[in-house]
PDB file of C-alpha atoms in Angstrom:
ATOM      1  CA  MET A   4      21.178   0.246  20.303  1.00  0.00           C
ATOM      2  CA  THR A   5      17.388  -0.160  20.224  1.00  0.00           C
ATOM      3  CA  LYS A   6      15.695   0.839  16.966  1.00  0.00           C
ATOM      4  CA  LYS A   7      12.116   2.114  17.110  1.00  0.00           C
ATOM      5  CA  ILE A   8       9.721   0.672  14.544  1.00  0.00           C
ATOM      6  CA  LEU A   9       6.150   1.787  13.794  1.00  0.00           C
ATOM      7  CA  LEU A  10       3.851  -0.823  12.242  1.00  0.00           C
ATOM      8  CA  VAL A  11       0.767   0.801  10.710  1.00  0.00           C
ATOM      9  CA  GLY A  12      -2.273  -1.264   9.690  1.00  0.00           C
ATOM     10  CA  GLU A  13      -2.744  -5.042   9.953  1.00  0.00           C
ATOM     11  CA  SER A  14      -6.131  -4.907  11.660  1.00  0.00           C
ATOM     12  CA  TRP A  15      -9.725  -5.186  10.571  1.00  0.00           C
ATOM     13  CA  VAL A  16     -13.304  -5.496  11.836  1.00  0.00           C
ATOM     14  CA  SER A  17     -15.597  -8.194  10.433  1.00  0.00           C
ATOM     15  CA  SER A  18     -19.386  -8.067  10.492  1.00  0.00           C
ATOM     16  CA  ALA A  19     -21.368 -11.274   9.986  1.00  0.00           C
ATOM     17  CA  THR A  20     -25.051 -12.144   9.771  1.00  0.00           C
ATOM     18  CA  HIS A  21     -26.070 -15.605  11.039  1.00  0.00           C
ATOM     19  CA  TYR A  22     -29.254 -17.276   9.763  1.00  0.00           C
ATOM     20  CA  LYS A  23     -30.866 -20.089  11.784  1.00  0.00           C
ATOM     21  CA  GLY A  24     -34.165 -21.054  10.261  1.00  0.00           C
ATOM     22  CA  PHE A  25     -36.665 -18.262  10.907  1.00  0.00           C
ATOM     23  CA  ASP A  26     -34.185 -16.306  13.021  1.00  0.00           C
ATOM     24  CA  GLN A  27     -31.072 -14.283  12.315  1.00  0.00           C
ATOM     25  CA  PHE A  28     -28.584 -12.262  14.322  1.00  0.00           C
ATOM     26  CA  GLY A  29     -25.443 -10.278  13.693  1.00  0.00           C
ATOM     27  CA  SER A  30     -21.959 -10.340  15.186  1.00  0.00           C
ATOM     28  CA  VAL A  31     -18.893  -8.136  14.935  1.00  0.00           C
ATOM     29  CA  THR A  32     -15.303  -9.310  15.541  1.00  0.00           C
ATOM     30  CA  PHE A  33     -11.970  -7.459  15.663  1.00  0.00           C
ATOM     31  CA  HIS A  34      -8.797  -8.998  14.249  1.00  0.00           C
ATOM     32  CA  LEU A  35      -5.066  -8.291  14.436  1.00  0.00           C
ATOM     33  CA  GLY A  36      -2.932  -9.716  11.637  1.00  0.00           C
ATOM     34  CA  ALA A  37       0.622  -9.066  12.806  1.00  0.00           C
ATOM     35  CA  GLU A  38       0.894 -11.221  15.924  1.00  0.00           C
ATOM     36  CA  PRO A  39       3.624 -13.413  14.329  1.00  0.00           C
ATOM     37  CA  LEU A  40       5.771 -10.293  13.807  1.00  0.00           C
ATOM     38  CA  VAL A  41       5.055  -8.976  17.308  1.00  0.00           C
ATOM     39  CA  LYS A  42       6.148 -12.327  18.730  1.00  0.00           C
ATOM     40  CA  ALA A  43       9.254 -12.495  16.540  1.00  0.00           C
ATOM     41  CA  LEU A  44      10.472  -9.029  17.571  1.00  0.00           C
ATOM     42  CA  ALA A  45       9.767  -9.400  21.298  1.00  0.00           C
ATOM     43  CA  GLY A  46      12.973  -8.883  23.278  1.00  0.00           C
ATOM     44  CA  SER A  47      14.964  -7.985  20.154  1.00  0.00           C
ATOM     45  CA  ALA A  48      16.870  -4.845  19.226  1.00  0.00           C
ATOM     46  CA  PHE A  49      13.681  -3.571  17.569  1.00  0.00           C
ATOM     47  CA  GLU A  50      11.059  -1.850  19.730  1.00  0.00           C
ATOM     48  CA  LEU A  51       7.760  -2.243  17.876  1.00  0.00           C
ATOM     49  CA  THR A  52       4.797   0.121  18.177  1.00  0.00           C
ATOM     50  CA  TYR A  53       1.704  -1.473  16.645  1.00  0.00           C
ATOM     51  CA  MET A  54      -0.815   1.106  15.368  1.00  0.00           C
ATOM     52  CA  PRO A  55      -3.950  -0.674  14.080  1.00  0.00           C
ATOM     53  CA  ALA A  56      -5.608   0.698  10.961  1.00  0.00           C
ATOM     54  CA  HIS A  57      -8.545   2.360  12.724  1.00  0.00           C
ATOM     55  CA  GLU A  58      -6.207   4.193  15.113  1.00  0.00           C
ATOM     56  CA  ALA A  59      -3.894   5.337  12.313  1.00  0.00           C
ATOM     57  CA  VAL A  60      -6.658   7.447  10.761  1.00  0.00           C
ATOM     58  CA  GLU A  61      -6.241   9.996  13.561  1.00  0.00           C
ATOM     59  CA  LYS A  62      -3.085   8.948  15.433  1.00  0.00           C
ATOM     60  CA  PHE A  63      -0.548   8.591  12.614  1.00  0.00           C
ATOM     61  CA  PRO A  64       1.717  11.663  12.969  1.00  0.00           C
ATOM     62  CA  PHE A  65       0.756  14.896  11.241  1.00  0.00           C
ATOM     63  CA  ASP A  66       4.211  16.465  11.642  1.00  0.00           C
ATOM     64  CA  MET A  67       7.845  15.579  11.055  1.00  0.00           C
ATOM     65  CA  ALA A  68       8.618  15.477  14.765  1.00  0.00           C
ATOM     66  CA  GLY A  69       6.128  12.620  15.149  1.00  0.00           C
ATOM     67  CA  LEU A  70       7.756  10.608  12.380  1.00  0.00           C
ATOM     68  CA  ASP A  71      11.235  11.345  13.695  1.00  0.00           C
ATOM     69  CA  ALA A  72      10.396   9.308  16.802  1.00  0.00           C
ATOM     70  CA  TYR A  73      10.881   6.177  14.649  1.00  0.00           C
ATOM     71  CA  ASP A  74      13.813   4.659  12.785  1.00  0.00           C
ATOM     72  CA  ALA A  75      11.573   2.729  10.381  1.00  0.00           C
ATOM     73  CA  ILE A  76       7.889   2.645   9.467  1.00  0.00           C
ATOM     74  CA  ILE A  77       6.029  -0.386   8.106  1.00  0.00           C
ATOM     75  CA  LEU A  78       2.832   0.150   6.105  1.00  0.00           C
ATOM     76  CA  SER A  79       0.966  -3.146   5.975  1.00  0.00           C
ATOM     77  CA  ASP A  80      -2.548  -3.817   4.708  1.00  0.00           C
ATOM     78  CA  ILE A  81      -3.761  -0.230   5.074  1.00  0.00           C
ATOM     79  CA  GLY A  82      -4.999   1.871   2.173  1.00  0.00           C
ATOM     80  CA  ALA A  83      -3.917   5.408   1.314  1.00  0.00           C
ATOM     81  CA  ASN A  84      -7.370   6.778   2.207  1.00  0.00           C
ATOM     82  CA  SER A  85      -6.806   6.014   5.887  1.00  0.00           C
ATOM     83  CA  LEU A  86      -4.028   8.628   5.924  1.00  0.00           C
ATOM     84  CA  LEU A  87      -5.604  11.021   3.424  1.00  0.00           C
ATOM     85  CA  LEU A  88      -9.064  11.275   4.986  1.00  0.00           C
ATOM     86  CA  PRO A  89      -8.968  11.817   8.756  1.00  0.00           C
ATOM     87  CA  PRO A  90     -12.236  13.080  10.329  1.00  0.00           C
ATOM     88  CA  ASP A  91     -11.161  16.727  10.056  1.00  0.00           C
ATOM     89  CA  VAL A  92     -11.099  16.345   6.269  1.00  0.00           C
ATOM     90  CA  TRP A  93     -13.818  13.742   5.699  1.00  0.00           C
ATOM     91  CA  LEU A  94     -16.396  15.070   8.174  1.00  0.00           C
ATOM     92  CA  HIS A  95     -15.538  18.737   8.645  1.00  0.00           C
ATOM     93  CA  SER A  96     -13.844  19.823   5.364  1.00  0.00           C
ATOM     94  CA  ARG A  97     -10.863  21.268   7.230  1.00  0.00           C
ATOM     95  CA  THR A  98      -7.334  21.215   5.843  1.00  0.00           C
ATOM     96  CA  VAL A  99      -4.596  19.101   7.466  1.00  0.00           C
ATOM     97  CA  PRO A 100      -1.019  18.243   6.478  1.00  0.00           C
ATOM     98  CA  ASN A 101      -0.804  15.625   3.719  1.00  0.00           C
ATOM     99  CA  ARG A 102       0.720  12.670   5.561  1.00  0.00           C
ATOM    100  CA  LEU A 103       1.756  10.920   2.344  1.00  0.00           C
ATOM    101  CA  LYS A 104       3.891  13.938   1.392  1.00  0.00           C
ATOM    102  CA  LEU A 105       5.197  14.031   4.952  1.00  0.00           C
ATOM    103  CA  LEU A 106       6.268  10.372   4.728  1.00  0.00           C
ATOM    104  CA  LYS A 107       8.097  11.055   1.482  1.00  0.00           C
ATOM    105  CA  ALA A 108       9.979  13.986   3.028  1.00  0.00           C
ATOM    106  CA  TRP A 109      10.814  11.849   6.082  1.00  0.00           C
ATOM    107  CA  VAL A 110      12.332   9.120   3.909  1.00  0.00           C
ATOM    108  CA  GLU A 111      14.271  11.688   1.884  1.00  0.00           C
ATOM    109  CA  LYS A 112      16.055  12.828   5.020  1.00  0.00           C
ATOM    110  CA  GLY A 113      16.962   9.345   6.214  1.00  0.00           C
ATOM    111  CA  GLY A 114      13.892   7.394   7.372  1.00  0.00           C
ATOM    112  CA  GLY A 115      13.398   3.711   6.544  1.00  0.00           C
ATOM    113  CA  LEU A 116      10.082   2.725   4.910  1.00  0.00           C
ATOM    114  CA  LEU A 117       8.761  -0.781   4.231  1.00  0.00           C
ATOM    115  CA  MET A 118       5.519  -1.633   2.481  1.00  0.00           C
ATOM    116  CA  VAL A 119       4.274  -5.161   3.173  1.00  0.00           C
ATOM    117  CA  GLY A 120       1.771  -6.857   0.889  1.00  0.00           C
ATOM    118  CA  GLY A 121      -1.877  -7.567   1.539  1.00  0.00           C
ATOM    119  CA  TYR A 122      -5.383  -6.850   0.293  1.00  0.00           C
ATOM    120  CA  PHE A 123      -4.946  -3.148   1.109  1.00  0.00           C
ATOM    121  CA  SER A 124      -1.277  -2.747   0.190  1.00  0.00           C
ATOM    122  CA  PHE A 125       0.209  -1.450  -3.059  1.00  0.00           C
ATOM    123  CA  GLN A 126      -2.920  -1.206  -5.247  1.00  0.00           C
ATOM    124  CA  GLY A 127      -4.801  -4.003  -3.506  1.00  0.00           C
ATOM    125  CA  ILE A 128      -8.128  -5.746  -3.979  1.00  0.00           C
ATOM    126  CA  ASP A 129     -10.243  -4.081  -6.690  1.00  0.00           C
ATOM    127  CA  GLY A 130      -7.518  -1.404  -6.846  1.00  0.00           C
ATOM    128  CA  LYS A 131      -8.846   0.121  -3.618  1.00  0.00           C
ATOM    129  CA  ALA A 132      -5.607   0.517  -1.654  1.00  0.00           C
ATOM    130  CA  ARG A 133      -4.739   3.411  -3.996  1.00  0.00           C
ATOM    131  CA  TRP A 134      -1.002   3.792  -3.352  1.00  0.00           C
ATOM    132  CA  ARG A 135      -0.348   4.244  -7.084  1.00  0.00           C
ATOM    133  CA  ARG A 136       0.893   7.713  -8.058  1.00  0.00           C
ATOM    134  CA  THR A 137       1.164   8.871  -4.459  1.00  0.00           C
ATOM    135  CA  PRO A 138       4.171  10.461  -2.735  1.00  0.00           C
ATOM    136  CA  VAL A 139       4.631   7.173  -0.843  1.00  0.00           C
ATOM    137  CA  GLU A 140       4.908   5.231  -4.098  1.00  0.00           C
ATOM    138  CA  ASP A 141       7.576   7.736  -5.187  1.00  0.00           C
ATOM    139  CA  THR A 142       9.806   6.484  -2.375  1.00  0.00           C
ATOM    140  CA  LEU A 143       9.407   2.758  -3.038  1.00  0.00           C
ATOM    141  CA  PRO A 144      11.712   0.614  -5.202  1.00  0.00           C
ATOM    142  CA  VAL A 145       8.611  -0.595  -7.051  1.00  0.00           C
ATOM    143  CA  THR A 146       5.563   0.965  -8.680  1.00  0.00           C
ATOM    144  CA  CYS A 147       1.949  -0.118  -8.278  1.00  0.00           C
ATOM    145  CA  LEU A 148      -0.296  -1.408 -11.043  1.00  0.00           C
ATOM    146  CA  PRO A 149      -3.424   0.653 -11.871  1.00  0.00           C
ATOM    147  CA  TYR A 150      -5.811  -2.219 -11.035  1.00  0.00           C
ATOM    148  CA  ASP A 151      -6.346  -5.160  -8.685  1.00  0.00           C
ATOM    149  CA  ASP A 152      -2.830  -6.490  -8.233  1.00  0.00           C
ATOM    150  CA  ARG A 153      -3.380  -9.675  -6.211  1.00  0.00           C
ATOM    151  CA  VAL A 154      -1.703 -12.873  -7.354  1.00  0.00           C
ATOM    152  CA  GLU A 155      -3.462 -15.700  -5.522  1.00  0.00           C
ATOM    153  CA  ILE A 156      -1.517 -18.973  -5.402  1.00  0.00           C
ATOM    154  CA  PRO A 157      -3.797 -21.537  -3.702  1.00  0.00           C
ATOM    155  CA  GLU A 158      -1.462 -24.385  -4.632  1.00  0.00           C
ATOM    156  CA  GLY A 159       1.401 -22.637  -2.823  1.00  0.00           C
ATOM    157  CA  THR A 160       4.828 -21.560  -4.009  1.00  0.00           C
ATOM    158  CA  ILE A 161       8.370 -21.340  -2.648  1.00  0.00           C
ATOM    159  CA  ALA A 162      10.460 -18.158  -2.780  1.00  0.00           C
ATOM    160  CA  GLU A 163      13.527 -18.038  -4.983  1.00  0.00           C
ATOM    161  CA  VAL A 164      16.402 -16.066  -3.439  1.00  0.00           C
ATOM    162  CA  VAL A 165      18.147 -14.071  -6.165  1.00  0.00           C
ATOM    163  CA  LYS A 166      20.779 -12.344  -4.014  1.00  0.00           C
ATOM    164  CA  PRO A 167      21.736 -14.657  -1.139  1.00  0.00           C
ATOM    165  CA  GLU A 168      24.662 -12.339  -0.327  1.00  0.00           C
ATOM    166  CA  HIS A 169      22.375  -9.385   0.468  1.00  0.00           C
ATOM    167  CA  PRO A 170      22.260  -8.475   4.203  1.00  0.00           C
ATOM    168  CA  THR A 171      18.511  -9.134   4.311  1.00  0.00           C
ATOM    169  CA  MET A 172      19.203 -12.801   3.507  1.00  0.00           C
ATOM    170  CA  ARG A 173      21.805 -13.409   6.214  1.00  0.00           C
ATOM    171  CA  GLY A 174      21.308 -16.816   7.852  1.00  0.00           C
ATOM    172  CA  LEU A 175      18.401 -17.806   5.583  1.00  0.00           C
ATOM    173  CA  ASP A 176      19.960 -20.718   3.716  1.00  0.00           C
ATOM    174  CA  GLY A 177      17.842 -23.549   2.363  1.00  0.00           C
ATOM    175  CA  ALA A 178      14.255 -23.729   1.100  1.00  0.00           C
ATOM    176  CA  TRP A 179      11.624 -21.403   2.529  1.00  0.00           C
ATOM    177  CA  PRO A 180       8.125 -22.505   3.588  1.00  0.00           C
ATOM    178  CA  VAL A 181       5.084 -22.037   1.395  1.00  0.00           C
ATOM    179  CA  LEU A 182       3.628 -18.698   0.283  1.00  0.00           C
ATOM    180  CA  LEU A 183       0.030 -18.409  -0.929  1.00  0.00           C
ATOM    181  CA  GLY A 184       0.048 -15.061  -2.697  1.00  0.00           C
ATOM    182  CA  VAL A 185       1.635 -11.685  -3.435  1.00  0.00           C
ATOM    183  CA  ASN A 186       0.792  -8.265  -4.803  1.00  0.00           C
ATOM    184  CA  GLU A 187       2.061  -7.827  -8.353  1.00  0.00           C
ATOM    185  CA  VAL A 188       4.305  -4.769  -8.729  1.00  0.00           C
ATOM    186  CA  GLU A 189       6.762  -3.383 -11.259  1.00  0.00           C
ATOM    187  CA  VAL A 190      10.405  -2.934 -10.251  1.00  0.00           C
ATOM    188  CA  ARG A 191      11.979   0.455 -10.884  1.00  0.00           C
ATOM    189  CA  ASP A 192      14.838   0.450 -13.396  1.00  0.00           C
ATOM    190  CA  ARG A 193      17.453   2.156 -11.223  1.00  0.00           C
ATOM    191  CA  ALA A 194      20.975   1.259 -10.166  1.00  0.00           C
ATOM    192  CA  ASP A 195      20.115   1.400  -6.451  1.00  0.00           C
ATOM    193  CA  VAL A 196      17.181  -1.021  -6.757  1.00  0.00           C
ATOM    194  CA  GLU A 197      17.788  -4.730  -6.161  1.00  0.00           C
ATOM    195  CA  ILE A 198      15.474  -7.734  -6.407  1.00  0.00           C
ATOM    196  CA  VAL A 199      16.544  -9.884  -3.486  1.00  0.00           C
ATOM    197  CA  ALA A 200      13.878 -12.593  -3.745  1.00  0.00           C
ATOM    198  CA  ARG A 201      11.127 -13.454  -6.186  1.00  0.00           C
ATOM    199  CA  LEU A 202       8.670 -16.172  -7.142  1.00  0.00           C
ATOM    200  CA  PRO A 203       9.812 -18.971  -9.475  1.00  0.00           C
ATOM    201  CA  GLU A 204       9.439 -18.449 -13.208  1.00  0.00           C
ATOM    202  CA  ASP A 205       6.564 -20.950 -13.371  1.00  0.00           C
ATOM    203  CA  GLN A 206       4.683 -18.650 -10.965  1.00  0.00           C
ATOM    204  CA  GLY A 207       5.388 -15.543 -13.037  1.00  0.00           C
ATOM    205  CA  GLY A 208       8.735 -14.618 -11.475  1.00  0.00           C
ATOM    206  CA  HIS A 209       7.010 -11.839  -9.534  1.00  0.00           C
ATOM    207  CA  PRO A 210       9.280  -9.860  -7.182  1.00  0.00           C
ATOM    208  CA  LEU A 211       8.920 -10.776  -3.508  1.00  0.00           C
ATOM    209  CA  LEU A 212      11.532  -8.616  -1.763  1.00  0.00           C
ATOM    210  CA  VAL A 213      12.863  -5.486  -3.475  1.00  0.00           C
ATOM    211  CA  VAL A 214      15.119  -2.910  -1.810  1.00  0.00           C
ATOM    212  CA  GLY A 215      16.263   0.544  -2.786  1.00  0.00           C
ATOM    213  CA  THR A 216      16.886   4.098  -1.632  1.00  0.00           C
ATOM    214  CA  HIS A 217      15.141   7.448  -1.761  1.00  0.00           C
ATOM    215  CA  GLY A 218      17.086  10.547  -0.835  1.00  0.00           C
ATOM    216  CA  THR A 219      19.179   9.531   2.155  1.00  0.00           C
ATOM    217  CA  GLY A 220      16.625   6.951   3.325  1.00  0.00           C
ATOM    218  CA  ARG A 221      16.192   3.284   2.529  1.00  0.00           C
ATOM    219  CA  THR A 222      12.983   1.641   1.328  1.00  0.00           C
ATOM    220  CA  ALA A 223      11.808  -1.901   0.709  1.00  0.00           C
ATOM    221  CA  ALA A 224       8.818  -3.755  -0.675  1.00  0.00           C
ATOM    222  CA  TRP A 225       7.816  -7.214   0.596  1.00  0.00           C
ATOM    223  CA  THR A 226       4.962  -8.187  -1.676  1.00  0.00           C
ATOM    224  CA  SER A 227       3.537 -11.072   0.356  1.00  0.00           C
ATOM    225  CA  ASP A 228       1.931 -10.887   3.804  1.00  0.00           C
ATOM    226  CA  ILE A 229       3.183 -10.488   7.370  1.00  0.00           C
ATOM    227  CA  GLY A 230       1.040 -13.472   8.426  1.00  0.00           C
ATOM    228  CA  PRO A 231      -1.857 -15.599   7.184  1.00  0.00           C
ATOM    229  CA  HIS A 232      -3.447 -15.911   4.774  1.00  0.00           C
ATOM    230  CA  TRP A 233      -0.669 -15.383   2.215  1.00  0.00           C
ATOM    231  CA  LEU A 234       1.936 -16.669   4.643  1.00  0.00           C
ATOM    232  CA  SER A 235       1.277 -20.293   5.516  1.00  0.00           C
ATOM    233  CA  PRO A 236       1.301 -21.344   9.188  1.00  0.00           C
ATOM    234  CA  ALA A 237       4.559 -23.155   8.418  1.00  0.00           C
ATOM    235  CA  PHE A 238       6.082 -19.874   7.232  1.00  0.00           C
ATOM    236  CA  CYS A 239       4.993 -18.007  10.373  1.00  0.00           C
ATOM    237  CA  GLU A 240       6.402 -20.796  12.584  1.00  0.00           C
ATOM    238  CA  TRP A 241       9.621 -21.140  10.556  1.00  0.00           C
ATOM    239  CA  GLU A 242      12.789 -20.363  12.513  1.00  0.00           C
ATOM    240  CA  GLY A 243      13.785 -18.056   9.660  1.00  0.00           C
ATOM    241  CA  TYR A 244      10.642 -15.920   9.983  1.00  0.00           C
ATOM    242  CA  GLY A 245      11.987 -13.716  12.764  1.00  0.00           C
ATOM    243  CA  ARG A 246      15.442 -13.599  11.219  1.00  0.00           C
ATOM    244  CA  LEU A 247      13.971 -12.419   7.898  1.00  0.00           C
ATOM    245  CA  TRP A 248      12.168  -9.460   9.477  1.00  0.00           C
ATOM    246  CA  LYS A 249      15.091  -8.545  11.730  1.00  0.00           C
ATOM    247  CA  ASN A 250      17.379  -8.616   8.697  1.00  0.00           C
ATOM    248  CA  ILE A 251      15.032  -6.374   6.696  1.00  0.00           C
ATOM    249  CA  LEU A 252      14.591  -3.925   9.569  1.00  0.00           C
ATOM    250  CA  GLY A 253      18.317  -3.959  10.266  1.00  0.00           C
ATOM    251  CA  TRP A 254      19.058  -3.059   6.663  1.00  0.00           C
ATOM    252  CA  LEU A 255      16.328  -0.380   6.575  1.00  0.00           C
ATOM    253  CA  THR A 256      17.610   1.363   9.686  1.00  0.00           C
ATOM    254  CA  GLU A 257      21.276   1.289   8.693  1.00  0.00           C
ATOM    255  CA  LYS A 258      22.353   4.714   7.504  1.00  0.00           C
ATOM    256  CA  GLN A 259      23.659   4.994   3.955  1.00  0.00           C
ATOM    257  CA  ALA A 260      27.395   5.477   3.589  1.00  0.00           C
TER     258      ALA A 260
END
């Protein structure tokens, strides 16, 4: 049976100014950050809808029926403001449904939610992602720090699998390729919450993959990236890359007993 997945975020626009002696000019480029995941899920049991960050501001569902079209939702590198401040609110001071509260209610009744790390995930760079103390954070198996939570690891690190028997780790034996960073989070002290993978103790032992439940739904936090720069090219090209995400999505979309 095909499972429908909505990936929200993982896009950005860059503006540059080029100086050449007396002269200067500007350029603007658009980037997508989830191509490795799109490639890995192609032809699989997971039908992926990729909603870039700028589209999500207006196109992310405003009602439960819109969310119910999906079995799991991935929030990746998109700040809370993108869902809190659509044009109706920001430009016209009109009221709209709070989509963070809507997401929480959707998870409570059985939806699967995954937050993936990045500069605008969890609390993010300069604390600007602002997921702390939101209804979405309430659903996650981790809590966000109140400040910039990036852990940059330019020398690289290898994940340490804590629970190799967990379904998300199926078929992922052996050493993993290099990671270059994570968001630092705090794991909730609850019986349903499990740390599946983390960084080594000499890199702080920070959680990497944490799973849990909220209501009748399942939630997970992957604190590194979906692709570069925190995932090395070797990680994105690793034969286990696709298996990892399929395992996580498979677990998320499996109904609780």
